[in-house]
mmCIF file of C-alpha atoms and ligand atoms in Angstrom:
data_model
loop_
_atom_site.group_PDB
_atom_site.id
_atom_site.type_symbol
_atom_site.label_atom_id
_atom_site.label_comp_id
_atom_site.label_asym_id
_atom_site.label_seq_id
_atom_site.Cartn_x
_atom_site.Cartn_y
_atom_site.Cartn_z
ATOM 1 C CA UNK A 1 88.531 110.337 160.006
ATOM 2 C CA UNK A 2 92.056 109.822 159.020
ATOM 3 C CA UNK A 3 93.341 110.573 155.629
ATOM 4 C CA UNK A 4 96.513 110.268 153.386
ATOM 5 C CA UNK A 5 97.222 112.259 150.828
ATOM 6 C CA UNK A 6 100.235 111.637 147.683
ATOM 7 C CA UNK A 7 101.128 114.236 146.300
ATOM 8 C CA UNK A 8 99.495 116.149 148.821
ATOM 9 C CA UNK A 9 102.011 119.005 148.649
ATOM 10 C CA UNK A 10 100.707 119.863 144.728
ATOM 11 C CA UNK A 11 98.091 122.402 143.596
ATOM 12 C CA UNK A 12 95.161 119.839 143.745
ATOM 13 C CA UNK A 13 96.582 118.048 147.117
ATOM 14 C CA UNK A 14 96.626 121.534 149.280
ATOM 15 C CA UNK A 15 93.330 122.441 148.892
ATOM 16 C CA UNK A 16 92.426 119.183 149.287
ATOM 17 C CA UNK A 17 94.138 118.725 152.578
ATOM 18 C CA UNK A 18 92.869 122.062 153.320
ATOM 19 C CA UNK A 19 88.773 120.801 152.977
ATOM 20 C CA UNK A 20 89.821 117.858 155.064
ATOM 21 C CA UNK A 21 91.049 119.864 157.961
ATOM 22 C CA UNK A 22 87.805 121.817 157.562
ATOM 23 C CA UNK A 23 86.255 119.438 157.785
ATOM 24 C CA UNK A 24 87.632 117.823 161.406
ATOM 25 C CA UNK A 25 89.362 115.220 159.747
ATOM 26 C CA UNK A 26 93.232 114.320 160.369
ATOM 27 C CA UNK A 27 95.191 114.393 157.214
ATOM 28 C CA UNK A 28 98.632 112.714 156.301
ATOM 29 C CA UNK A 29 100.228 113.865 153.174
ATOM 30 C CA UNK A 30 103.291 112.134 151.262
ATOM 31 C CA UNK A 31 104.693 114.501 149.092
ATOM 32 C CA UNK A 32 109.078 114.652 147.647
ATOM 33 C CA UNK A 33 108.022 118.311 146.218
ATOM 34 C CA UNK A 34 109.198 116.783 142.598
ATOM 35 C CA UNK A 35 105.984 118.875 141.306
ATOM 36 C CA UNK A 36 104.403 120.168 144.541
ATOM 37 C CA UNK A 37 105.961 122.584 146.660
ATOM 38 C CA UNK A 38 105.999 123.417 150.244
ATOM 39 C CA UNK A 39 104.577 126.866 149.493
ATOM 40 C CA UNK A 40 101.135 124.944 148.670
ATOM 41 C CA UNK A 41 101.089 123.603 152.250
ATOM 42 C CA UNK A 42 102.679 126.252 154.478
ATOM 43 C CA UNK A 43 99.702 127.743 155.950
ATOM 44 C CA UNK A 44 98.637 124.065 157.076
ATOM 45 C CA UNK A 45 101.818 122.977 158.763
ATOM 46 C CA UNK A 46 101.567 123.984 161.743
ATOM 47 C CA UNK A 47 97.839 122.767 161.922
ATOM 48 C CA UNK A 48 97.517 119.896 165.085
ATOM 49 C CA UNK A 49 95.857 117.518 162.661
ATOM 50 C CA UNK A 50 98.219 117.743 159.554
ATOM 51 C CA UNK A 51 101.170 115.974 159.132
ATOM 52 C CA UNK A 52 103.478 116.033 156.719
ATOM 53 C CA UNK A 53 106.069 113.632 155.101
ATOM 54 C CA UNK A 54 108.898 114.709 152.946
ATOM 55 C CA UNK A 55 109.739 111.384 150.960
ATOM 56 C CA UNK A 56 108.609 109.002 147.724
ATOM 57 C CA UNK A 57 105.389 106.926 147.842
ATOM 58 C CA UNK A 58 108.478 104.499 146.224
ATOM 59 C CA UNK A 59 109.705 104.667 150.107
ATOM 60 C CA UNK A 60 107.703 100.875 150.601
ATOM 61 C CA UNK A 61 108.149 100.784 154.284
ATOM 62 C CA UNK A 62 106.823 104.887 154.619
ATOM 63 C CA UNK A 63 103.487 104.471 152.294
ATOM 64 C CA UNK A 64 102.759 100.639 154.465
ATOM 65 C CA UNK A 65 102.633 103.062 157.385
ATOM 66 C CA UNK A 66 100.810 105.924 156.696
ATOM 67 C CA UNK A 67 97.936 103.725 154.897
ATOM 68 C CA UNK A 68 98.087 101.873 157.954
ATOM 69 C CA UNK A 69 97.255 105.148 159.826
ATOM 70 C CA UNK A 70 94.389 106.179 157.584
ATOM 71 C CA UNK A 71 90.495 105.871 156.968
ATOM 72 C CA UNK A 72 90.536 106.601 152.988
ATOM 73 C CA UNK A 73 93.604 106.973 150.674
ATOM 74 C CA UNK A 74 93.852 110.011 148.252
ATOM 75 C CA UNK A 75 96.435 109.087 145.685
ATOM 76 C CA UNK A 76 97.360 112.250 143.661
ATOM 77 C CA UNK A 77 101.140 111.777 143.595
ATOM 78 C CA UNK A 78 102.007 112.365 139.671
ATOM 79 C CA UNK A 79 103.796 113.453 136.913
ATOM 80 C CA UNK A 80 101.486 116.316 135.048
ATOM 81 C CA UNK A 81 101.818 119.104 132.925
ATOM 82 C CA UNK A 82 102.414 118.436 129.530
ATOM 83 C CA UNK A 83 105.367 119.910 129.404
ATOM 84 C CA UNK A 84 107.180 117.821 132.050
ATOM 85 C CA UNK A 85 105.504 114.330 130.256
ATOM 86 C CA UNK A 86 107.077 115.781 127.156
ATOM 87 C CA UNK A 87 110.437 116.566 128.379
ATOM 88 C CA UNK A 88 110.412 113.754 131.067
ATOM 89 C CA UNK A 89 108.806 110.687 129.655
ATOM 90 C CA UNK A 90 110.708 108.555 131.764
ATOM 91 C CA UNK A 91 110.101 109.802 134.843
ATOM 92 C CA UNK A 92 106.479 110.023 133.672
ATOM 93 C CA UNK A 93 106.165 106.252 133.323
ATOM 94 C CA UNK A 94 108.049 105.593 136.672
ATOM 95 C CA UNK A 95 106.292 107.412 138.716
ATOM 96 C CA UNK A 96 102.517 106.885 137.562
ATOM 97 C CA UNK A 97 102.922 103.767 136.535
ATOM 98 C CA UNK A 98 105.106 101.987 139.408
ATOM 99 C CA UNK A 99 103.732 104.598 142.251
ATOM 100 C CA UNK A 100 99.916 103.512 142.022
ATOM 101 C CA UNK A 101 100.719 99.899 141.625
ATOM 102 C CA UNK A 102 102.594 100.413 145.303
ATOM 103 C CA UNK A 103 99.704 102.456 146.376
ATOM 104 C CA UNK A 104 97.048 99.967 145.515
ATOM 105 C CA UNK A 105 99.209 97.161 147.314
ATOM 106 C CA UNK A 106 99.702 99.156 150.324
ATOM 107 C CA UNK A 107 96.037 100.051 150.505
ATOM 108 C CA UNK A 108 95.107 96.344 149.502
ATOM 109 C CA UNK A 109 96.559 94.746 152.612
ATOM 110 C CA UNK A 110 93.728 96.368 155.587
ATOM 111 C CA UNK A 111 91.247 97.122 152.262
ATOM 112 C CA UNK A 112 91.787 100.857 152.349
ATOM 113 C CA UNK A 113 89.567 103.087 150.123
ATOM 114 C CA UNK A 114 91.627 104.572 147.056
ATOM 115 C CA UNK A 115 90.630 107.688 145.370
ATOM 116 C CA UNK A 116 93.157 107.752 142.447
ATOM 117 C CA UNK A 117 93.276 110.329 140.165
ATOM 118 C CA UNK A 118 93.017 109.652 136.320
ATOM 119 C CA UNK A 119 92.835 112.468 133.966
ATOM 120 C CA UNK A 120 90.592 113.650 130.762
ATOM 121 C CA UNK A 121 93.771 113.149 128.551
ATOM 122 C CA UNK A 122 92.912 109.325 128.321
ATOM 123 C CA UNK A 123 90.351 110.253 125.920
ATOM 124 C CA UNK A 124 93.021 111.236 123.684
ATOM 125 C CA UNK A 125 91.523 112.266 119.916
ATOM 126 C CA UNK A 126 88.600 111.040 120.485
ATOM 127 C CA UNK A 127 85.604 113.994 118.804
ATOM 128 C CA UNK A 128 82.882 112.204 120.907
ATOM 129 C CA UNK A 129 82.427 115.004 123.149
ATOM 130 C CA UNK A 130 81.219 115.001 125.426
ATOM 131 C CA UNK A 131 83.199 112.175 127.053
ATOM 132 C CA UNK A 132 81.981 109.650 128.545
ATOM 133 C CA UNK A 133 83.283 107.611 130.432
ATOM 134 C CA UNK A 134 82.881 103.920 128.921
ATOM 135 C CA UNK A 135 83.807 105.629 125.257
ATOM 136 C CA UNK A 136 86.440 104.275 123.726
ATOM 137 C CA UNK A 137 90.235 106.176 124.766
ATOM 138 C CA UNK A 138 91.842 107.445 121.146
ATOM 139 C CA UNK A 139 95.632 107.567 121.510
ATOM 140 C CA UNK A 140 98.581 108.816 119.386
ATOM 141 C CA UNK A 141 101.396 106.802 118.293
ATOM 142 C CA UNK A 142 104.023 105.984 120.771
ATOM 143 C CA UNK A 143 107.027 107.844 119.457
ATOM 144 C CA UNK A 144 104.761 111.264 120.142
ATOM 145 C CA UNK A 145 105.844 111.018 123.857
ATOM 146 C CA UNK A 146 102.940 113.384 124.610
ATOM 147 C CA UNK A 147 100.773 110.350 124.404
ATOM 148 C CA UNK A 148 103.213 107.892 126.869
ATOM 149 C CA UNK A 149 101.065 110.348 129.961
ATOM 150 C CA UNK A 150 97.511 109.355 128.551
ATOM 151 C CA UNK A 151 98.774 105.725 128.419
ATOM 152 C CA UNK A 152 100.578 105.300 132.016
ATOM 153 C CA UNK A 153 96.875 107.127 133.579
ATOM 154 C CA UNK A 154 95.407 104.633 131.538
ATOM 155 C CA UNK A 155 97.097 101.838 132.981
ATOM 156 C CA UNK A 156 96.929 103.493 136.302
ATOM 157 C CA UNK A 157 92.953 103.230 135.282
ATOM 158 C CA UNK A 158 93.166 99.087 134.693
ATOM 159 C CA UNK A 159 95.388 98.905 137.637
ATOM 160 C CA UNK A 160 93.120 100.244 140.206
ATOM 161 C CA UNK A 161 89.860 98.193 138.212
ATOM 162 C CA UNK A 162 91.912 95.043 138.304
ATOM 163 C CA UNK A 163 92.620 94.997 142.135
ATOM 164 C CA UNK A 164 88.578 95.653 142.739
ATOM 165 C CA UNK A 165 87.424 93.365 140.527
ATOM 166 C CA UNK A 166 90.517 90.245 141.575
ATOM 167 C CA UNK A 167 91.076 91.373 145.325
ATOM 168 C CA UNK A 168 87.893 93.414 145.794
ATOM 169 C CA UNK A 169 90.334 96.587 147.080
ATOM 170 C CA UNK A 170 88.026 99.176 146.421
ATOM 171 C CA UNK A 171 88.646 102.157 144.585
ATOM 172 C CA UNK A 172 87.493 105.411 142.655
ATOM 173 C CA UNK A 173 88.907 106.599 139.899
ATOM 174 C CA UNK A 174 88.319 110.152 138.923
ATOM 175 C CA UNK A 175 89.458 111.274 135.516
ATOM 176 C CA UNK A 176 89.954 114.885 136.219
ATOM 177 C CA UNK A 177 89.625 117.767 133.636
ATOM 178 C CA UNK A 178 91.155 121.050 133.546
ATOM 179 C CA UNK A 179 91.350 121.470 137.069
ATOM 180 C CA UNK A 180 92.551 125.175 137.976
ATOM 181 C CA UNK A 181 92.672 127.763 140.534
ATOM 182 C CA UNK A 182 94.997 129.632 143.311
ATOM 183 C CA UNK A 183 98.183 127.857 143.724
ATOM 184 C CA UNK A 184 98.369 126.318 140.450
ATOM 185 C CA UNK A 185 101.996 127.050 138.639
ATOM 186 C CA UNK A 186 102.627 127.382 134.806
ATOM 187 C CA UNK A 187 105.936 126.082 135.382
ATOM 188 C CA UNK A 188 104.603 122.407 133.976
ATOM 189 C CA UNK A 189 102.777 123.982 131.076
ATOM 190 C CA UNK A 190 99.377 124.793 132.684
ATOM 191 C CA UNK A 191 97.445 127.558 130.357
ATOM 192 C CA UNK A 192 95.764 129.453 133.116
ATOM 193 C CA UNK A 193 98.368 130.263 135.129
ATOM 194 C CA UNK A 194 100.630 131.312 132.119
ATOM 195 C CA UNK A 195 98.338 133.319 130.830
ATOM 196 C CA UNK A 196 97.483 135.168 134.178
ATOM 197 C CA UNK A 197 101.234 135.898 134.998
ATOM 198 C CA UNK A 198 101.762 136.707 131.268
ATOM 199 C CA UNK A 199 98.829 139.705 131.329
ATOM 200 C CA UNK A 200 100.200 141.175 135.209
ATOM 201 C CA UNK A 201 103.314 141.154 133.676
ATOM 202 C CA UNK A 202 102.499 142.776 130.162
ATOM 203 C CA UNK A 203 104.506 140.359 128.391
ATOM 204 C CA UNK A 204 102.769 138.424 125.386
ATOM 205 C CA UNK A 205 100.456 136.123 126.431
ATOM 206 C CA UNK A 206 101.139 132.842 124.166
ATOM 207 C CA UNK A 207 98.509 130.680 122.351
ATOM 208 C CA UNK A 208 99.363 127.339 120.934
ATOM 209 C CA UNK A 209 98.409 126.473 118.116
ATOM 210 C CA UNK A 210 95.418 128.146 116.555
ATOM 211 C CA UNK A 211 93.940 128.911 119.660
ATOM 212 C CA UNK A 212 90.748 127.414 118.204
ATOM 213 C CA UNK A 213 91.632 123.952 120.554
ATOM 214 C CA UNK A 214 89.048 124.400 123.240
ATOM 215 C CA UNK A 215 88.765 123.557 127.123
ATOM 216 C CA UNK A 216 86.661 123.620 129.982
ATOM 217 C CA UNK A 217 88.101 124.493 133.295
ATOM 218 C CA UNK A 218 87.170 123.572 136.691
ATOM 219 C CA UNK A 219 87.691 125.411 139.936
ATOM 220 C CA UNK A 220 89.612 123.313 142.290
ATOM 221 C CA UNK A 221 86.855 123.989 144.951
ATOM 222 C CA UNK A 222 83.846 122.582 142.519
ATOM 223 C CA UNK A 223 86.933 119.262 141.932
ATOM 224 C CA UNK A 224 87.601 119.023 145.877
ATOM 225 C CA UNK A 225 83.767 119.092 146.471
ATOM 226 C CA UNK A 226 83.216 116.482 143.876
ATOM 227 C CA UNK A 227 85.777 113.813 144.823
ATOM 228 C CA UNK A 228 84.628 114.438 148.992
ATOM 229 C CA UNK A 229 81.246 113.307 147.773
ATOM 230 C CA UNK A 230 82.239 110.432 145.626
ATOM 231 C CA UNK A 231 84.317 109.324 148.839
ATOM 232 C CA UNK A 232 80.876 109.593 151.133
ATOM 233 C CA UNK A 233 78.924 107.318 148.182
ATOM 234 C CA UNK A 234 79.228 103.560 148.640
ATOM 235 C CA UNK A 235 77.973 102.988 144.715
ATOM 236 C CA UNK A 236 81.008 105.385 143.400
ATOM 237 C CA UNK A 237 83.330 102.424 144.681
ATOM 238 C CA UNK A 238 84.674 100.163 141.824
ATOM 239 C CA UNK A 239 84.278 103.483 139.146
ATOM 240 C CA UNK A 240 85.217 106.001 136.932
ATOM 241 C CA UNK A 241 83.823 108.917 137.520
ATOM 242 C CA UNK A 242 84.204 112.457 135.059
ATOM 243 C CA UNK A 243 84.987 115.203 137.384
ATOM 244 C CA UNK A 244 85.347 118.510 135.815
ATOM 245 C CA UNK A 245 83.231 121.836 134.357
ATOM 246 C CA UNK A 246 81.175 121.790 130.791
ATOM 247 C CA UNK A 247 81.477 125.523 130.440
ATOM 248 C CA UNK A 248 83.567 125.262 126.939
ATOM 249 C CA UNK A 249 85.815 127.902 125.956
ATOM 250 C CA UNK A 250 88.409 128.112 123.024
ATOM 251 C CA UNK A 251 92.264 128.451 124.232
ATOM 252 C CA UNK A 252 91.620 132.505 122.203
ATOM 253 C CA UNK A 253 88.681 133.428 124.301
ATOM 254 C CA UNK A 254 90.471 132.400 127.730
ATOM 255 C CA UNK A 255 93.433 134.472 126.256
ATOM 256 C CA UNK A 256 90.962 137.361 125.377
ATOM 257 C CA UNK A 257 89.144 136.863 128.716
ATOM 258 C CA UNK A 258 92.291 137.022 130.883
ATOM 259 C CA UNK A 259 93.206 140.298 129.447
ATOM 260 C CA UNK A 260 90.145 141.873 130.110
ATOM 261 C CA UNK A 261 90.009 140.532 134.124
ATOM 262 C CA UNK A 262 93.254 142.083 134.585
ATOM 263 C CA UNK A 263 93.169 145.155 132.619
ATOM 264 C CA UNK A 264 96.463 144.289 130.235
ATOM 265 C CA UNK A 265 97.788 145.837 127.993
ATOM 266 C CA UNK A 266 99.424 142.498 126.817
ATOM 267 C CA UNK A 267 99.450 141.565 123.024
ATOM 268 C CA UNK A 268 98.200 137.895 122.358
ATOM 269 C CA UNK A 269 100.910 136.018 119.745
ATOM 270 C CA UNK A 270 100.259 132.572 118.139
ATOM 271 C CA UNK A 271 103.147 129.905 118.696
ATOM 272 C CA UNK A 272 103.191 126.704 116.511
ATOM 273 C CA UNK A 273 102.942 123.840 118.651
ATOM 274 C CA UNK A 274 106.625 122.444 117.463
ATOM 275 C CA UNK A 275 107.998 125.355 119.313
ATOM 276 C CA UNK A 276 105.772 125.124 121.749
ATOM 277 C CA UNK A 277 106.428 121.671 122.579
ATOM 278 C CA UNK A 278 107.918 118.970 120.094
ATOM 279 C CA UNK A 279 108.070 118.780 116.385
ATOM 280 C CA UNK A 280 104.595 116.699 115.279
ATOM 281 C CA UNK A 281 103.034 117.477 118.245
ATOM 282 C CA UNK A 282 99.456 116.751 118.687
ATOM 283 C CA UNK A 283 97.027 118.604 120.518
ATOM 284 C CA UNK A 284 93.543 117.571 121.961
ATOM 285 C CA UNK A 285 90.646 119.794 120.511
ATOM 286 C CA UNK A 286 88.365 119.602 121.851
ATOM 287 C CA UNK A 287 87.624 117.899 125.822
ATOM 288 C CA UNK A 288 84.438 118.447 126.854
ATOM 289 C CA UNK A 289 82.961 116.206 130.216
ATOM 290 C CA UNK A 290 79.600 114.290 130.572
ATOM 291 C CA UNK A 291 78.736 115.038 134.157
ATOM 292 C CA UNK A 292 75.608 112.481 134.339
ATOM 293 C CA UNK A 293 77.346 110.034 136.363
ATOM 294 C CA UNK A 294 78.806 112.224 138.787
ATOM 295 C CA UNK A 295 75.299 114.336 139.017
ATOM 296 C CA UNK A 296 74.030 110.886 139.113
ATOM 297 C CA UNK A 297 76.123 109.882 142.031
ATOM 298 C CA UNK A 298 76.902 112.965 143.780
ATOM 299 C CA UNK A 299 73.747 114.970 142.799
ATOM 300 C CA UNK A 300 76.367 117.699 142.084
ATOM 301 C CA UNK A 301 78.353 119.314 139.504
ATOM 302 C CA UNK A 302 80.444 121.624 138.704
ATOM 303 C CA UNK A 303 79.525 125.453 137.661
ATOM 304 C CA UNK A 304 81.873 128.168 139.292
ATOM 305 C CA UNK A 305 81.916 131.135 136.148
ATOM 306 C CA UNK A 306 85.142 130.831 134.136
ATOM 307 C CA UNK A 307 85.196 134.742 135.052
ATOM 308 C CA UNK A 308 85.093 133.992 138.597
ATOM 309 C CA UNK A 309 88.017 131.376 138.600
ATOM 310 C CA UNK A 310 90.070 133.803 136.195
ATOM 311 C CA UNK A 311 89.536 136.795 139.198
ATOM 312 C CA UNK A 312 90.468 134.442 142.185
ATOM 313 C CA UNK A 313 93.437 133.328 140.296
ATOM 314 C CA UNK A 314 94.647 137.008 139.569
ATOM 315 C CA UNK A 315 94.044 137.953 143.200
ATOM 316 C CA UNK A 316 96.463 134.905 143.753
ATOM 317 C CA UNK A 317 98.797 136.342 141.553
ATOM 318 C CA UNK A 318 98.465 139.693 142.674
ATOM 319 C CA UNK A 319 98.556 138.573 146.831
ATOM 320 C CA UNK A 320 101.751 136.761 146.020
ATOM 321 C CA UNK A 321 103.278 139.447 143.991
ATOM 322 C CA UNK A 322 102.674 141.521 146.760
ATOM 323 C CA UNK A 323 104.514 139.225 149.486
ATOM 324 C CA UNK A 324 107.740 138.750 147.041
ATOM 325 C CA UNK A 325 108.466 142.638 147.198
ATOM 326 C CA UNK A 326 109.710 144.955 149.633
ATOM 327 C CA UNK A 327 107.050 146.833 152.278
ATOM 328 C CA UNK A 328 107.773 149.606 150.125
ATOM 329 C CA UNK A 329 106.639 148.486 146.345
ATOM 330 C CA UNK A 330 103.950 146.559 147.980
ATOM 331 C CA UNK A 331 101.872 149.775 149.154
ATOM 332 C CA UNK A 332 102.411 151.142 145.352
ATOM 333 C CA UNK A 333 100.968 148.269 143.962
ATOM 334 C CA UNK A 334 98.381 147.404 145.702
ATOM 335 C CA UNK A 335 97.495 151.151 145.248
ATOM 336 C CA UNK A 336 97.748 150.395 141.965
ATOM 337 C CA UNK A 337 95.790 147.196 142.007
ATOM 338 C CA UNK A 338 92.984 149.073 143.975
ATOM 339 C CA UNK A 339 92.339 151.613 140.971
HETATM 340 N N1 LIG B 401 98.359 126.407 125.940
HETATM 341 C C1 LIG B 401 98.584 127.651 125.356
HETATM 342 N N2 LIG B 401 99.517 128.469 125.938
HETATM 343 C C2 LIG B 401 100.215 128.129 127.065
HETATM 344 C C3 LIG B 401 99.960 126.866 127.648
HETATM 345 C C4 LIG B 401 99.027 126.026 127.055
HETATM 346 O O1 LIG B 401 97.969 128.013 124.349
HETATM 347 O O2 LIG B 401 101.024 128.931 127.532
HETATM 348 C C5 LIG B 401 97.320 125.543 125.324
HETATM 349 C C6 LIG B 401 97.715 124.079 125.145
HETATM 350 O O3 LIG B 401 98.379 123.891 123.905
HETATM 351 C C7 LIG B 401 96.358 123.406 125.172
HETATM 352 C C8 LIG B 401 95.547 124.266 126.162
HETATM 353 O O4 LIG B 401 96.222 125.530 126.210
HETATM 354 O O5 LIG B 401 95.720 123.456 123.929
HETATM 355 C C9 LIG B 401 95.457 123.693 127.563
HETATM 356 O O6 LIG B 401 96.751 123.385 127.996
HETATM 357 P P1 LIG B 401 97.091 122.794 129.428
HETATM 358 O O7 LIG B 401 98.511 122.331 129.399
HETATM 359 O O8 LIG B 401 96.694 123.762 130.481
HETATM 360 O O9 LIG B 401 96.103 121.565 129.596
HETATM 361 P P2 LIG B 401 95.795 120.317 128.631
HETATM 362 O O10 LIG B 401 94.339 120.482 128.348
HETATM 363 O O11 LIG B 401 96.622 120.392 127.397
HETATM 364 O O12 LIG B 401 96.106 119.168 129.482
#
């Protein structure tokens, strides 16, 4: 099979590509490395069946093609982090809002299966956890521009539901919680990968908040696995689908746990969110998945250890530490890493 992939160039997109190519398939990504980065996809380029396309999914006459090309549509081109939605509303809007509407169109024309991905922030406030998915989506006021990202996935959401239920395009949406693993950055906010580089480097590793907020996070693999198997079941198409881990942990324990995986000497510090982010900012406490209906569908879910994500995303850290110095430093630390 033949498959395209927005934003295939990001964290999520790479190892998706990646499971594609494993699996025999041919894979397309479209990817202007606003977010992703060529890093993510190295390895892959010179693979016979991947092919990659530096440019916009805005570029009309690009996206009409490589749908054209492909079986099934994977449309993770974004704008994520809340960081970058809070200092780049805007763009935000643009490009999740306008990008999937050209997506679905371009898919619409030969019917091409769409995968698009939502997220677990369109639950906003809501304290129903777990979430699921036909509760009701509890959003802040617009002036918090935090909340404009929930909204424009949202839309993204009725988007995708309208052309199934008026054109009968089909589609998947998969609202995707805290999805982490190798490859992800903390350049856009992400708390995994913060914390990680904050313990190898012994600098403070900085909560938010009270630290109390809690999350559950995902390995990339369990997400990939997930969304292949929603693609491969008919009775998936026309819904929204949870895809994420119910191991729940508070934002202190991942801190705590972090600095025990990698040995750090790091002190944790507290940071109100108004520094952290915006002055009034609100923060989601709790986001906790209902997995029934992708058990349900998929007869799978999600359970990779939180210890065994935080140790493959060290390694990660620790491998590409290891590449960025000279031959020299290298053997000293990964002496050092082997003690
Ligand atoms: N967070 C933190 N320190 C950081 C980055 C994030 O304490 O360096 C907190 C953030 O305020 C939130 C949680 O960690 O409560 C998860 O943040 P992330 O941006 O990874 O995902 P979110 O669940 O907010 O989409």
């Amino acid at each position: 099979m033949r498959h395209l992939i927005t934003g295939g160039a990001g964290f999520i997109g790479s190892h998706l590509a990646e499971a594609l190519l494993k699996r025999g398939d041919e894979v397309f990504v479209l990817d202007d490395l606003s977010t992703g980065s060529v890093e993510n996809i190295r390895h892959l380029k010179s693979h016979e069946r991947f092919h990659y396309f530096f440019d916009s999914i805005t570029n009309k006459q690009m996206l009409a093609e490589l749908v054209d090309e492909s079986d099934i549509v994977f449309h993770l081109a974004a704008a994520v982090g809340v960081r970058l939605i809070v200092e780049s509303p805007v763009r935000t809007l643009e490009t999740n809002v306008y990008g999937t509407q050209l997506v679905l169109d371009a898919a619409s024309k030969k019917k091409k299966l769409v995968v698009t991905a939502s997220t677990s922030e369109v639950y906003g406030k809501s304290d129903k956890v777990p979430f699921h998915e036909d509760a009701d989506l509890v959003l802040g006021a617009t002036t918090m521009s935090r909340w404009s990202y929930a909204a424009s996935k949202a839309l993204d959401e009725f988007l995708a539901l309208s052309y199934w239920k008026e054109r009968k395009q089909p589609v998947i949406v998969v609202r995707l919680f805290n999805t982490v693993g190798p490859r992800q950055i903390g350049r856009y906010g992400m708390v995994l990968p913060n914390f990680v580089r904050q313990a190898l480097d012994g600098a403070p590793i900085t909560i938010f908040g009270t630290g109390l907020q809690s999350r559950c996070f995902c390995d990339v693999r369990d997400t990939i696995e997930s969304i292949l198997r929603l693609v491969g079941t008919e009775s998936a198409v026309g819904e929204v689908i949870n895809v994420g881990s119910d191991e729940e942990i508070s934002i202190e324990g991942l801190a705590r746990v972090v600095k025990k995986r990698t040995n750090s000497e790091s002190a944790i510090t507290y940071i109100p969110y108004d520094q952290a982010y915006e002055p009034g900012f609100e923060d989601m406490q709790r986001r906790v998945p209902a997995l029934t209906k992708l058990q349900k569908l998929t007869g799978f879910r999600p359970a990779t250890p939180l210890t065994e994500i935080v140790d493959r995303v060290v390694a990660h850290f620790q491998e590409k530490a290891g590449k960025e110095l000279p031959a020299a430093a290298t053997r000293s630390s990964s002496a050092t890493a082997s003690v």
